[in-house]
PDB file of C-alpha atoms in Angstrom:
ATOM      1  CA  MET A   1      17.373  55.737   0.810  1.00 84.00           C
ATOM      2  CA  ILE A   2      14.651  57.470   2.834  1.00 92.00           C
ATOM      3  CA  LEU A   3      11.582  58.797   0.863  1.00 95.00           C
ATOM      4  CA  PRO A   4      10.046  61.399   3.063  1.00 96.00           C
ATOM      5  CA  VAL A   5       7.299  62.450   0.672  1.00 97.00           C
ATOM      6  CA  THR A   6       6.220  58.853   0.175  1.00 97.00           C
ATOM      7  CA  LEU A   7       6.444  57.940   3.807  1.00 97.00           C
ATOM      8  CA  THR A   8       4.504  60.997   4.868  1.00 97.00           C
ATOM      9  CA  ILE A   9       1.760  60.536   2.247  1.00 98.00           C
ATOM     10  CA  ALA A  10       1.565  56.787   3.016  1.00 98.00           C
ATOM     11  CA  ALA A  11       1.136  57.630   6.724  1.00 98.00           C
ATOM     12  CA  ALA A  12      -1.583  60.186   5.883  1.00 98.00           C
ATOM     13  CA  ALA A  13      -3.226  57.475   3.649  1.00 98.00           C
ATOM     14  CA  ALA A  14      -3.176  55.040   6.584  1.00 98.00           C
ATOM     15  CA  VAL A  15      -4.842  57.514   8.786  1.00 98.00           C
ATOM     16  CA  VAL A  16      -7.592  58.307   6.156  1.00 97.00           C
ATOM     17  CA  ASN A  17      -8.055  54.474   5.610  1.00 96.00           C
ATOM     18  CA  LEU A  18      -8.620  54.067   9.375  1.00 97.00           C
ATOM     19  CA  TRP A  19     -11.063  57.060   9.503  1.00 97.00           C
ATOM     20  CA  LEU A  20     -13.056  55.514   6.596  1.00 96.00           C
ATOM     21  CA  ALA A  21     -13.223  52.143   8.446  1.00 94.00           C
ATOM     22  CA  PHE A  22     -14.232  53.702  11.748  1.00 94.00           C
ATOM     23  CA  ARG A  23     -17.123  55.529  10.112  1.00 91.00           C
ATOM     24  CA  ILE A  24     -18.565  52.172   9.131  1.00 89.00           C
ATOM     25  CA  VAL A  25     -18.323  50.461  12.613  1.00 85.00           C
ATOM     26  CA  PRO A  26     -20.856  52.450  14.570  1.00 85.00           C
ATOM     27  CA  MET A  27     -23.461  51.960  11.760  1.00 83.00           C
ATOM     28  CA  ARG A  28     -22.819  48.192  11.779  1.00 82.00           C
ATOM     29  CA  VAL A  29     -23.351  48.112  15.556  1.00 79.00           C
ATOM     30  CA  LYS A  30     -26.463  50.324  15.500  1.00 83.00           C
ATOM     31  CA  GLU A  31     -28.041  48.366  12.701  1.00 76.00           C
ATOM     32  CA  SER A  32     -26.765  44.943  13.775  1.00 75.00           C
ATOM     33  CA  VAL A  33     -25.151  44.267  10.431  1.00 77.00           C
ATOM     34  CA  LEU A  34     -22.041  42.140  10.867  1.00 76.00           C
ATOM     35  CA  ILE A  35     -21.608  41.138   7.176  1.00 81.00           C
ATOM     36  CA  GLY A  36     -22.433  43.066   4.120  1.00 75.00           C
ATOM     37  CA  ASP A  37     -24.769  45.969   4.072  1.00 77.00           C
ATOM     38  CA  ASP A  38     -28.235  44.522   4.640  1.00 70.00           C
ATOM     39  CA  GLY A  39     -29.693  46.838   2.112  1.00 76.00           C
ATOM     40  CA  ASN A  40     -28.728  49.988   4.171  1.00 77.00           C
ATOM     41  CA  GLN A  41     -27.912  52.605   1.584  1.00 84.00           C
ATOM     42  CA  ARG A  42     -25.874  54.770   3.893  1.00 86.00           C
ATOM     43  CA  LEU A  43     -23.813  51.779   4.913  1.00 85.00           C
ATOM     44  CA  GLN A  44     -23.392  50.858   1.362  1.00 87.00           C
ATOM     45  CA  ALA A  45     -22.128  54.303   0.509  1.00 89.00           C
ATOM     46  CA  ARG A  46     -19.581  54.334   3.294  1.00 89.00           C
ATOM     47  CA  MET A  47     -18.436  50.849   2.474  1.00 88.00           C
ATOM     48  CA  ARG A  48     -17.903  51.983  -1.105  1.00 90.00           C
ATOM     49  CA  ALA A  49     -16.081  55.146  -0.078  1.00 92.00           C
ATOM     50  CA  HIS A  50     -13.723  52.895   1.953  1.00 93.00           C
ATOM     51  CA  ALA A  51     -13.284  50.332  -0.799  1.00 93.00           C
ATOM     52  CA  ASN A  52     -12.774  53.006  -3.357  1.00 95.00           C
ATOM     53  CA  PHE A  53     -10.040  54.548  -1.208  1.00 96.00           C
ATOM     54  CA  THR A  54      -8.280  51.245  -1.078  1.00 96.00           C
ATOM     55  CA  GLU A  55      -8.550  50.718  -4.879  1.00 96.00           C
ATOM     56  CA  TYR A  56      -6.709  53.998  -5.695  1.00 97.00           C
ATOM     57  CA  ALA A  57      -4.243  54.463  -2.746  1.00 97.00           C
ATOM     58  CA  PRO A  58      -1.879  51.631  -3.694  1.00 97.00           C
ATOM     59  CA  PHE A  59      -1.426  53.024  -7.282  1.00 97.00           C
ATOM     60  CA  ILE A  60      -0.986  56.624  -6.168  1.00 98.00           C
ATOM     61  CA  LEU A  61       1.523  55.630  -3.485  1.00 98.00           C
ATOM     62  CA  ILE A  62       3.455  53.391  -5.756  1.00 98.00           C
ATOM     63  CA  LEU A  63       3.682  56.106  -8.386  1.00 98.00           C
ATOM     64  CA  ILE A  64       4.739  58.748  -5.881  1.00 98.00           C
ATOM     65  CA  GLY A  65       7.329  56.421  -4.377  1.00 97.00           C
ATOM     66  CA  LEU A  66       8.893  55.470  -7.629  1.00 97.00           C
ATOM     67  CA  ILE A  67       8.978  58.956  -8.900  1.00 97.00           C
ATOM     68  CA  GLU A  68      10.547  60.192  -5.714  1.00 97.00           C
ATOM     69  CA  LEU A  69      13.090  57.439  -5.849  1.00 95.00           C
ATOM     70  CA  ALA A  70      13.862  58.422  -9.503  1.00 94.00           C
ATOM     71  CA  GLY A  71      14.586  62.047  -8.415  1.00 93.00           C
ATOM     72  CA  GLY A  72      11.246  63.727  -9.242  1.00 91.00           C
ATOM     73  CA  SER A  73      10.482  67.122  -8.026  1.00 92.00           C
ATOM     74  CA  THR A  74       9.565  66.916  -4.253  1.00 94.00           C
ATOM     75  CA  LEU A  75       7.534  70.119  -4.344  1.00 96.00           C
ATOM     76  CA  TRP A  76       5.258  68.611  -6.997  1.00 97.00           C
ATOM     77  CA  LEU A  77       5.082  65.263  -5.184  1.00 97.00           C
ATOM     78  CA  TRP A  78       4.072  67.072  -1.922  1.00 98.00           C
ATOM     79  CA  ILE A  79       1.425  68.848  -3.939  1.00 97.00           C
ATOM     80  CA  ALA A  80       0.192  65.476  -5.564  1.00 98.00           C
ATOM     81  CA  GLY A  81       0.100  63.825  -2.165  1.00 98.00           C
ATOM     82  CA  ALA A  82      -1.903  66.630  -0.535  1.00 98.00           C
ATOM     83  CA  VAL A  83      -4.286  66.661  -3.462  1.00 98.00           C
ATOM     84  CA  PHE A  84      -4.799  62.891  -3.180  1.00 98.00           C
ATOM     85  CA  VAL A  85      -5.540  62.984   0.521  1.00 98.00           C
ATOM     86  CA  ILE A  86      -7.876  65.952   0.289  1.00 97.00           C
ATOM     87  CA  ALA A  87      -9.633  64.453  -2.769  1.00 97.00           C
ATOM     88  CA  ARG A  88     -10.283  61.259  -1.008  1.00 96.00           C
ATOM     89  CA  ILE A  89     -11.525  62.914   2.127  1.00 96.00           C
ATOM     90  CA  ALA A  90     -13.943  65.136   0.005  1.00 96.00           C
ATOM     91  CA  HIS A  91     -15.093  62.068  -1.893  1.00 95.00           C
ATOM     92  CA  ALA A  92     -15.956  60.194   1.343  1.00 94.00           C
ATOM     93  CA  PHE A  93     -18.047  63.166   2.610  1.00 94.00           C
ATOM     94  CA  GLY A  94     -19.712  63.387  -0.780  1.00 93.00           C
ATOM     95  CA  MET A  95     -20.620  59.699  -0.674  1.00 90.00           C
ATOM     96  CA  ASP A  96     -22.706  60.444   2.476  1.00 87.00           C
ATOM     97  CA  ARG A  97     -25.073  62.344   0.350  1.00 88.00           C
ATOM     98  CA  THR A  98     -27.933  60.493  -1.374  1.00 83.00           C
ATOM     99  CA  THR A  99     -27.482  62.559  -4.690  1.00 83.00           C
ATOM    100  CA  SER A 100     -24.421  63.561  -6.631  1.00 85.00           C
ATOM    101  CA  SER A 101     -22.396  66.233  -4.951  1.00 91.00           C
ATOM    102  CA  VAL A 102     -19.469  68.436  -5.683  1.00 95.00           C
ATOM    103  CA  PRO A 103     -17.177  66.827  -3.072  1.00 93.00           C
ATOM    104  CA  ARG A 104     -17.972  63.376  -4.495  1.00 93.00           C
ATOM    105  CA  ALA A 105     -17.528  64.298  -8.115  1.00 94.00           C
ATOM    106  CA  GLY A 106     -14.545  66.580  -7.396  1.00 95.00           C
ATOM    107  CA  GLY A 107     -12.837  63.948  -5.293  1.00 95.00           C
ATOM    108  CA  ALA A 108     -13.299  61.403  -7.946  1.00 95.00           C
ATOM    109  CA  LEU A 109     -12.105  63.645 -10.825  1.00 97.00           C
ATOM    110  CA  ALA A 110      -9.098  64.985  -8.803  1.00 97.00           C
ATOM    111  CA  THR A 111      -7.940  61.403  -8.063  1.00 97.00           C
ATOM    112  CA  TRP A 112      -8.337  60.321 -11.788  1.00 97.00           C
ATOM    113  CA  ALA A 113      -6.531  63.407 -13.024  1.00 98.00           C
ATOM    114  CA  LEU A 114      -3.707  62.976 -10.436  1.00 98.00           C
ATOM    115  CA  MET A 115      -3.302  59.261 -11.387  1.00 98.00           C
ATOM    116  CA  ALA A 116      -3.107  60.211 -15.089  1.00 98.00           C
ATOM    117  CA  VAL A 117      -0.479  62.939 -14.327  1.00 97.00           C
ATOM    118  CA  LEU A 118       1.605  60.687 -12.116  1.00 98.00           C
ATOM    119  CA  ALA A 119       1.465  57.862 -14.696  1.00 97.00           C
ATOM    120  CA  GLY A 120       2.547  60.304 -17.380  1.00 96.00           C
ATOM    121  CA  TRP A 121       5.289  61.579 -15.254  1.00 96.00           C
ATOM    122  CA  ALA A 122       6.551  58.105 -14.404  1.00 96.00           C
ATOM    123  CA  LEU A 123       6.608  57.244 -18.080  1.00 95.00           C
ATOM    124  CA  ALA A 124       8.437  60.384 -18.931  1.00 94.00           C
ATOM    125  CA  ILE A 125      11.085  59.698 -16.392  1.00 94.00           C
ATOM    126  CA  ALA A 126      11.391  56.055 -17.642  1.00 92.00           C
ATOM    127  CA  TYR A 127      11.898  56.969 -21.192  1.00 91.00           C
ATOM    128  CA  GLN A 128      13.983  60.110 -20.712  1.00 89.00           C
ATOM    129  CA  ALA A 129      16.364  57.830 -18.616  1.00 68.00           C
ATOM    130  CA  ASN A 130      16.589  55.383 -21.546  1.00 66.00           C
ATOM    131  CA  SER A 131      17.206  58.019 -24.218  1.00 64.00           C
ATOM    132  CA  VAL A 132      20.445  59.127 -22.633  1.00 55.00           C
ATOM    133  CA  PRO A 133      23.260  56.956 -23.674  1.00 54.00           C
ATOM    134  CA  SER A 134      25.009  55.092 -20.916  1.00 52.00           C
ATOM    135  CA  ALA A 135      28.650  54.224 -20.632  1.00 49.00           C
ATOM    136  CA  LYS A 136      27.761  50.595 -21.417  1.00 51.00           C
ATOM    137  CA  THR A 137      26.418  51.738 -24.815  1.00 51.00           C
ATOM    138  CA  PHE A 138      29.746  52.793 -26.081  1.00 49.00           C
ATOM    139  CA  GLN A 139      32.333  50.117 -26.913  1.00 56.00           C
ATOM    140  CA  VAL A 140      35.963  51.111 -26.429  1.00 56.00           C
ATOM    141  CA  VAL A 141      38.147  49.908 -29.329  1.00 60.00           C
ATOM    142  CA  PRO A 142      41.909  49.924 -28.604  1.00 65.00           C
ATOM    143  CA  SER A 143      43.834  52.222 -31.073  1.00 68.00           C
ATOM    144  CA  GLY A 144      45.489  50.400 -33.891  1.00 66.00           C
ATOM    145  CA  SER A 145      42.947  47.551 -33.939  1.00 59.00           C
ATOM    146  CA  GLN A 146      40.207  47.189 -36.492  1.00 61.00           C
ATOM    147  CA  ALA A 147      36.610  47.097 -35.425  1.00 54.00           C
TER     148      ALA A 147
END
């Protein structure tokens, strides 16, 4: 089965992941920092933005994929995927600032809310599917025999 929403959002996430990594490289070259951050706060912030993305992306993508596989609404999954990508880009730009910012906080809050909604949606699908009796639940007893 092809999962177009999941494949598209995963591809977009891969592009964002590369963009986040490529924002770090010029700073490393300029500052001659090959390992770690050498106390450079801007490098630290960009490294955390990248690491933070890699901490959330797998959960979001797994949830989107499983919900899509289970027959969840593709419209809402497209919206969820777009919100995730936009939130993580906003968060990365917000991390470039030395103080708290709307993009950073908004990106983080949107990611958390989205993860909570997707987790709830996944649980709802799982338990709704288990509440419907399946054919295996019923036992056929031939007529005339005693059960």
